[in-house]
Amino acid sequence: MPAAALIWGSVWGLGEATLGHLLHLVRVPGLPGLVMASFAVWAMGRAAAGTRRSAAAAVMLAGVVAASFKLL
């Protein structure tokens, strides 16, 4: 469980930091939120699918990992 959550949380966090920044530069209202919310749901789904025990715990850990990338 931790491996999948760490991997997909890292993908999610790096995507937010890079793609999210680029989408904000385009300056189309609502576009960054639409794209990044879909990306986040996809990453959380992959983290949940990659676990055998608790999908909720995997999603929570992936969220913590993604948020830690935002702190950097």
mmCIF file of N, CA and C in Angstrom:
data_model
loop_
_atom_site.group_PDB
_atom_site.id
_atom_site.type_symbol
_atom_site.label_atom_id
_atom_site.label_comp_id
_atom_site.label_asym_id
_atom_site.label_seq_id
_atom_site.Cartn_x
_atom_site.Cartn_y
_atom_site.Cartn_z
ATOM 1 N N MET A 1 0.811 -1.200 0.000
ATOM 2 C CA MET A 1 0.000 0.000 0.000
ATOM 3 C C MET A 1 0.846 1.252 0.000
ATOM 4 N N PRO A 2 1.837 1.370 0.830
ATOM 5 C CA PRO A 2 2.597 2.616 0.836
ATOM 6 C C PRO A 2 3.320 2.896 -0.476
ATOM 7 N N ALA A 3 3.777 1.854 -1.163
ATOM 8 C CA ALA A 3 4.525 2.083 -2.404
ATOM 9 C C ALA A 3 3.636 2.724 -3.460
ATOM 10 N N ALA A 4 2.439 2.213 -3.656
ATOM 11 C CA ALA A 4 1.529 2.780 -4.655
ATOM 12 C C ALA A 4 1.134 4.201 -4.284
ATOM 13 N N ALA A 5 0.872 4.426 -3.011
ATOM 14 C CA ALA A 5 0.489 5.762 -2.569
ATOM 15 C C ALA A 5 1.640 6.748 -2.734
ATOM 16 N N LEU A 6 2.856 6.316 -2.459
ATOM 17 C CA LEU A 6 4.001 7.203 -2.621
ATOM 18 C C LEU A 6 4.265 7.515 -4.086
ATOM 19 N N ILE A 7 4.148 6.523 -4.935
ATOM 20 C CA ILE A 7 4.392 6.737 -6.360
ATOM 21 C C ILE A 7 3.337 7.665 -6.954
ATOM 22 N N TRP A 8 2.066 7.361 -6.749
ATOM 23 C CA TRP A 8 1.015 8.168 -7.355
ATOM 24 C C TRP A 8 0.866 9.517 -6.668
ATOM 25 N N GLY A 9 1.202 9.609 -5.399
ATOM 26 C CA GLY A 9 1.237 10.916 -4.742
ATOM 27 C C GLY A 9 2.335 11.791 -5.312
ATOM 28 N N SER A 10 3.467 11.177 -5.646
ATOM 29 C CA SER A 10 4.557 11.926 -6.265
ATOM 30 C C SER A 10 4.178 12.391 -7.663
ATOM 31 N N VAL A 11 3.546 11.531 -8.422
ATOM 32 C CA VAL A 11 3.085 11.915 -9.762
ATOM 33 C C VAL A 11 2.087 13.065 -9.666
ATOM 34 N N TRP A 12 1.179 12.951 -8.733
ATOM 35 C CA TRP A 12 0.172 13.984 -8.526
ATOM 36 C C TRP A 12 0.828 15.304 -8.111
ATOM 37 N N GLY A 13 1.735 15.261 -7.153
ATOM 38 C CA GLY A 13 2.395 16.476 -6.684
ATOM 39 C C GLY A 13 3.251 17.145 -7.753
ATOM 40 N N LEU A 14 4.002 16.349 -8.486
ATOM 41 C CA LEU A 14 4.815 16.919 -9.566
ATOM 42 C C LEU A 14 3.947 17.475 -10.683
ATOM 43 N N GLY A 15 2.847 16.803 -10.968
ATOM 44 C CA GLY A 15 1.916 17.310 -11.973
ATOM 45 C C GLY A 15 1.302 18.632 -11.559
ATOM 46 N N GLU A 16 0.930 18.722 -10.297
ATOM 47 C CA GLU A 16 0.372 19.979 -9.785
ATOM 48 C C GLU A 16 1.398 21.104 -9.871
ATOM 49 N N ALA A 17 2.630 20.790 -9.541
ATOM 50 C CA ALA A 17 3.665 21.824 -9.510
ATOM 51 C C ALA A 17 4.067 22.286 -10.910
ATOM 52 N N THR A 18 4.068 21.399 -11.876
ATOM 53 C CA THR A 18 4.529 21.769 -13.217
ATOM 54 C C THR A 18 3.366 22.110 -14.146
ATOM 55 N N LEU A 19 2.490 21.145 -14.367
ATOM 56 C CA LEU A 19 1.379 21.362 -15.286
ATOM 57 C C LEU A 19 0.425 22.437 -14.754
ATOM 58 N N GLY A 20 0.196 22.432 -13.467
ATOM 59 C CA GLY A 20 -0.681 23.445 -12.883
ATOM 60 C C GLY A 20 -0.140 24.854 -13.086
ATOM 61 N N HIS A 21 1.156 25.006 -12.937
ATOM 62 C CA HIS A 21 1.773 26.320 -13.156
ATOM 63 C C HIS A 21 1.624 26.747 -14.613
ATOM 64 N N LEU A 22 1.873 25.827 -15.533
ATOM 65 C CA LEU A 22 1.750 26.151 -16.955
ATOM 66 C C LEU A 22 0.315 26.495 -17.338
ATOM 67 N N LEU A 23 -0.640 25.788 -16.763
ATOM 68 C CA LEU A 23 -2.039 26.087 -17.065
ATOM 69 C C LEU A 23 -2.462 27.446 -16.526
ATOM 70 N N HIS A 24 -1.900 27.865 -15.412
ATOM 71 C CA HIS A 24 -2.208 29.196 -14.896
ATOM 72 C C HIS A 24 -1.635 30.288 -15.795
ATOM 73 N N LEU A 25 -0.542 30.010 -16.472
ATOM 74 C CA LEU A 25 0.047 30.995 -17.372
ATOM 75 C C LEU A 25 -0.806 31.223 -18.615
ATOM 76 N N VAL A 26 -1.634 30.248 -18.995
ATOM 77 C CA VAL A 26 -2.488 30.377 -20.169
ATOM 78 C C VAL A 26 -3.578 31.422 -19.935
ATOM 79 N N ARG A 27 -3.970 31.594 -18.707
ATOM 80 C CA ARG A 27 -4.966 32.583 -18.284
ATOM 81 C C ARG A 27 -6.354 32.360 -18.902
ATOM 82 N N VAL A 28 -6.773 31.121 -18.948
ATOM 83 C CA VAL A 28 -8.136 30.791 -19.342
ATOM 84 C C VAL A 28 -8.895 30.486 -18.054
ATOM 85 N N PRO A 29 -9.933 31.272 -17.751
ATOM 86 C CA PRO A 29 -10.660 31.062 -16.488
ATOM 87 C C PRO A 29 -11.236 29.648 -16.387
ATOM 88 N N GLY A 30 -10.958 28.995 -15.280
ATOM 89 C CA GLY A 30 -11.493 27.675 -15.005
ATOM 90 C C GLY A 30 -10.703 26.516 -15.575
ATOM 91 N N LEU A 31 -9.814 26.769 -16.519
ATOM 92 C CA LEU A 31 -9.061 25.678 -17.140
ATOM 93 C C LEU A 31 -8.131 24.968 -16.160
ATOM 94 N N PRO A 32 -7.349 25.691 -15.365
ATOM 95 C CA PRO A 32 -6.462 24.960 -14.431
ATOM 96 C C PRO A 32 -7.234 24.073 -13.452
ATOM 97 N N GLY A 33 -8.326 24.571 -12.935
ATOM 98 C CA GLY A 33 -9.108 23.781 -11.992
ATOM 99 C C GLY A 33 -9.725 22.551 -12.630
ATOM 100 N N LEU A 34 -10.219 22.704 -13.845
ATOM 101 C CA LEU A 34 -10.831 21.584 -14.550
ATOM 102 C C LEU A 34 -9.817 20.491 -14.845
ATOM 103 N N VAL A 35 -8.670 20.878 -15.367
ATOM 104 C CA VAL A 35 -7.655 19.895 -15.731
ATOM 105 C C VAL A 35 -7.024 19.270 -14.496
ATOM 106 N N MET A 36 -6.669 20.091 -13.514
ATOM 107 C CA MET A 36 -5.955 19.563 -12.358
ATOM 108 C C MET A 36 -6.862 18.753 -11.440
ATOM 109 N N ALA A 37 -8.134 19.087 -11.362
ATOM 110 C CA ALA A 37 -9.053 18.260 -10.565
ATOM 111 C C ALA A 37 -9.203 16.876 -11.192
ATOM 112 N N SER A 38 -9.302 16.848 -12.514
ATOM 113 C CA SER A 38 -9.386 15.556 -13.199
ATOM 114 C C SER A 38 -8.107 14.750 -13.006
ATOM 115 N N PHE A 39 -6.974 15.422 -13.064
ATOM 116 C CA PHE A 39 -5.685 14.773 -12.849
ATOM 117 C C PHE A 39 -5.586 14.217 -11.429
ATOM 118 N N ALA A 40 -6.068 14.982 -10.461
ATOM 119 C CA ALA A 40 -6.019 14.544 -9.060
ATOM 120 C C ALA A 40 -6.903 13.317 -8.833
ATOM 121 N N VAL A 41 -8.093 13.324 -9.425
ATOM 122 C CA VAL A 41 -8.990 12.178 -9.284
ATOM 123 C C VAL A 41 -8.355 10.942 -9.910
ATOM 124 N N TRP A 42 -7.721 11.118 -11.061
ATOM 125 C CA TRP A 42 -7.042 9.998 -11.725
ATOM 126 C C TRP A 42 -5.922 9.445 -10.840
ATOM 127 N N ALA A 43 -5.094 10.344 -10.278
ATOM 128 C CA ALA A 43 -3.978 9.898 -9.434
ATOM 129 C C ALA A 43 -4.485 9.205 -8.173
ATOM 130 N N MET A 44 -5.539 9.737 -7.561
ATOM 131 C CA MET A 44 -6.100 9.091 -6.378
ATOM 132 C C MET A 44 -6.691 7.727 -6.713
ATOM 133 N N GLY A 45 -7.301 7.619 -7.873
ATOM 134 C CA GLY A 45 -7.845 6.331 -8.300
ATOM 135 C C GLY A 45 -6.761 5.294 -8.513
ATOM 136 N N ARG A 46 -5.659 5.710 -9.104
ATOM 137 C CA ARG A 46 -4.532 4.793 -9.306
ATOM 138 C C ARG A 46 -3.934 4.374 -7.957
ATOM 139 N N ALA A 47 -3.833 5.307 -7.028
ATOM 140 C CA ALA A 47 -3.303 4.966 -5.704
ATOM 141 C C ALA A 47 -4.225 3.972 -4.997
ATOM 142 N N ALA A 48 -5.526 4.182 -5.113
ATOM 143 C CA ALA A 48 -6.487 3.273 -4.480
ATOM 144 C C ALA A 48 -6.471 1.903 -5.145
ATOM 145 N N ALA A 49 -6.323 1.869 -6.464
ATOM 146 C CA ALA A 49 -6.306 0.591 -7.175
ATOM 147 C C ALA A 49 -5.031 -0.195 -6.914
ATOM 148 N N GLY A 50 -3.968 0.492 -6.536
ATOM 149 C CA GLY A 50 -2.695 -0.178 -6.321
ATOM 150 C C GLY A 50 -2.510 -0.737 -4.929
ATOM 151 N N THR A 51 -3.541 -0.714 -4.126
ATOM 152 C CA THR A 51 -3.429 -1.213 -2.758
ATOM 153 C C THR A 51 -4.316 -2.434 -2.557
ATOM 154 N N ARG A 52 -3.933 -3.255 -1.608
ATOM 155 C CA ARG A 52 -4.717 -4.451 -1.294
ATOM 156 C C ARG A 52 -5.486 -4.288 0.016
ATOM 157 N N ARG A 53 -5.089 -3.325 0.818
ATOM 158 C CA ARG A 53 -5.713 -3.189 2.134
ATOM 159 C C ARG A 53 -6.754 -2.079 2.145
ATOM 160 N N SER A 54 -6.364 -0.915 2.540
ATOM 161 C CA SER A 54 -7.300 0.194 2.696
ATOM 162 C C SER A 54 -7.091 1.227 1.603
ATOM 163 N N ALA A 55 -8.058 1.332 0.706
ATOM 164 C CA ALA A 55 -7.970 2.311 -0.377
ATOM 165 C C ALA A 55 -8.031 3.731 0.177
ATOM 166 N N ALA A 56 -8.816 3.936 1.218
ATOM 167 C CA ALA A 56 -8.932 5.269 1.800
ATOM 168 C C ALA A 56 -7.602 5.725 2.388
ATOM 169 N N ALA A 57 -6.897 4.832 3.034
ATOM 170 C CA ALA A 57 -5.588 5.186 3.596
ATOM 171 C C ALA A 57 -4.581 5.492 2.494
ATOM 172 N N ALA A 58 -4.653 4.747 1.391
ATOM 173 C CA ALA A 58 -3.747 4.996 0.272
ATOM 174 C C ALA A 58 -4.008 6.353 -0.355
ATOM 175 N N VAL A 59 -5.270 6.715 -0.497
ATOM 176 C CA VAL A 59 -5.618 8.019 -1.066
ATOM 177 C C VAL A 59 -5.173 9.135 -0.136
ATOM 178 N N MET A 60 -5.354 8.944 1.157
ATOM 179 C CA MET A 60 -4.928 9.958 2.124
ATOM 180 C C MET A 60 -3.413 10.139 2.100
ATOM 181 N N LEU A 61 -2.675 9.042 2.052
ATOM 182 C CA LEU A 61 -1.221 9.131 1.994
ATOM 183 C C LEU A 61 -0.761 9.776 0.689
ATOM 184 N N ALA A 62 -1.415 9.451 -0.410
ATOM 185 C CA ALA A 62 -1.079 10.083 -1.686
ATOM 186 C C ALA A 62 -1.321 11.588 -1.620
ATOM 187 N N GLY A 63 -2.382 11.997 -0.959
ATOM 188 C CA GLY A 63 -2.662 13.419 -0.791
ATOM 189 C C GLY A 63 -1.616 14.122 0.042
ATOM 190 N N VAL A 64 -1.146 13.460 1.079
ATOM 191 C CA VAL A 64 -0.088 14.040 1.919
ATOM 192 C C VAL A 64 1.208 14.184 1.124
ATOM 193 N N VAL A 65 1.534 13.175 0.327
ATOM 194 C CA VAL A 65 2.734 13.245 -0.503
ATOM 195 C C VAL A 65 2.604 14.374 -1.528
ATOM 196 N N ALA A 66 1.451 14.468 -2.180
ATOM 197 C CA ALA A 66 1.239 15.527 -3.178
ATOM 198 C C ALA A 66 1.318 16.905 -2.532
ATOM 199 N N ALA A 67 0.746 17.052 -1.357
ATOM 200 C CA ALA A 67 0.795 18.342 -0.673
ATOM 201 C C ALA A 67 2.222 18.699 -0.263
ATOM 202 N N SER A 68 3.018 17.703 0.058
ATOM 203 C CA SER A 68 4.405 17.985 0.444
ATOM 204 C C SER A 68 5.206 18.541 -0.739
ATOM 205 N N PHE A 69 4.844 18.139 -1.949
ATOM 206 C CA PHE A 69 5.508 18.714 -3.133
ATOM 207 C C PHE A 69 5.155 20.188 -3.270
ATOM 208 N N LYS A 70 3.960 20.553 -2.906
ATOM 209 C CA LYS A 70 3.543 21.963 -2.982
ATOM 210 C C LYS A 70 4.327 22.809 -1.980
ATOM 211 N N LEU A 71 4.743 22.209 -0.863
ATOM 212 C CA LEU A 71 5.536 22.946 0.116
ATOM 213 C C LEU A 71 6.947 23.245 -0.389
ATOM 214 N N LEU A 72 7.437 22.377 -1.254
ATOM 215 C CA LEU A 72 8.785 22.579 -1.789
ATOM 216 C C LEU A 72 8.763 23.679 -2.813
#
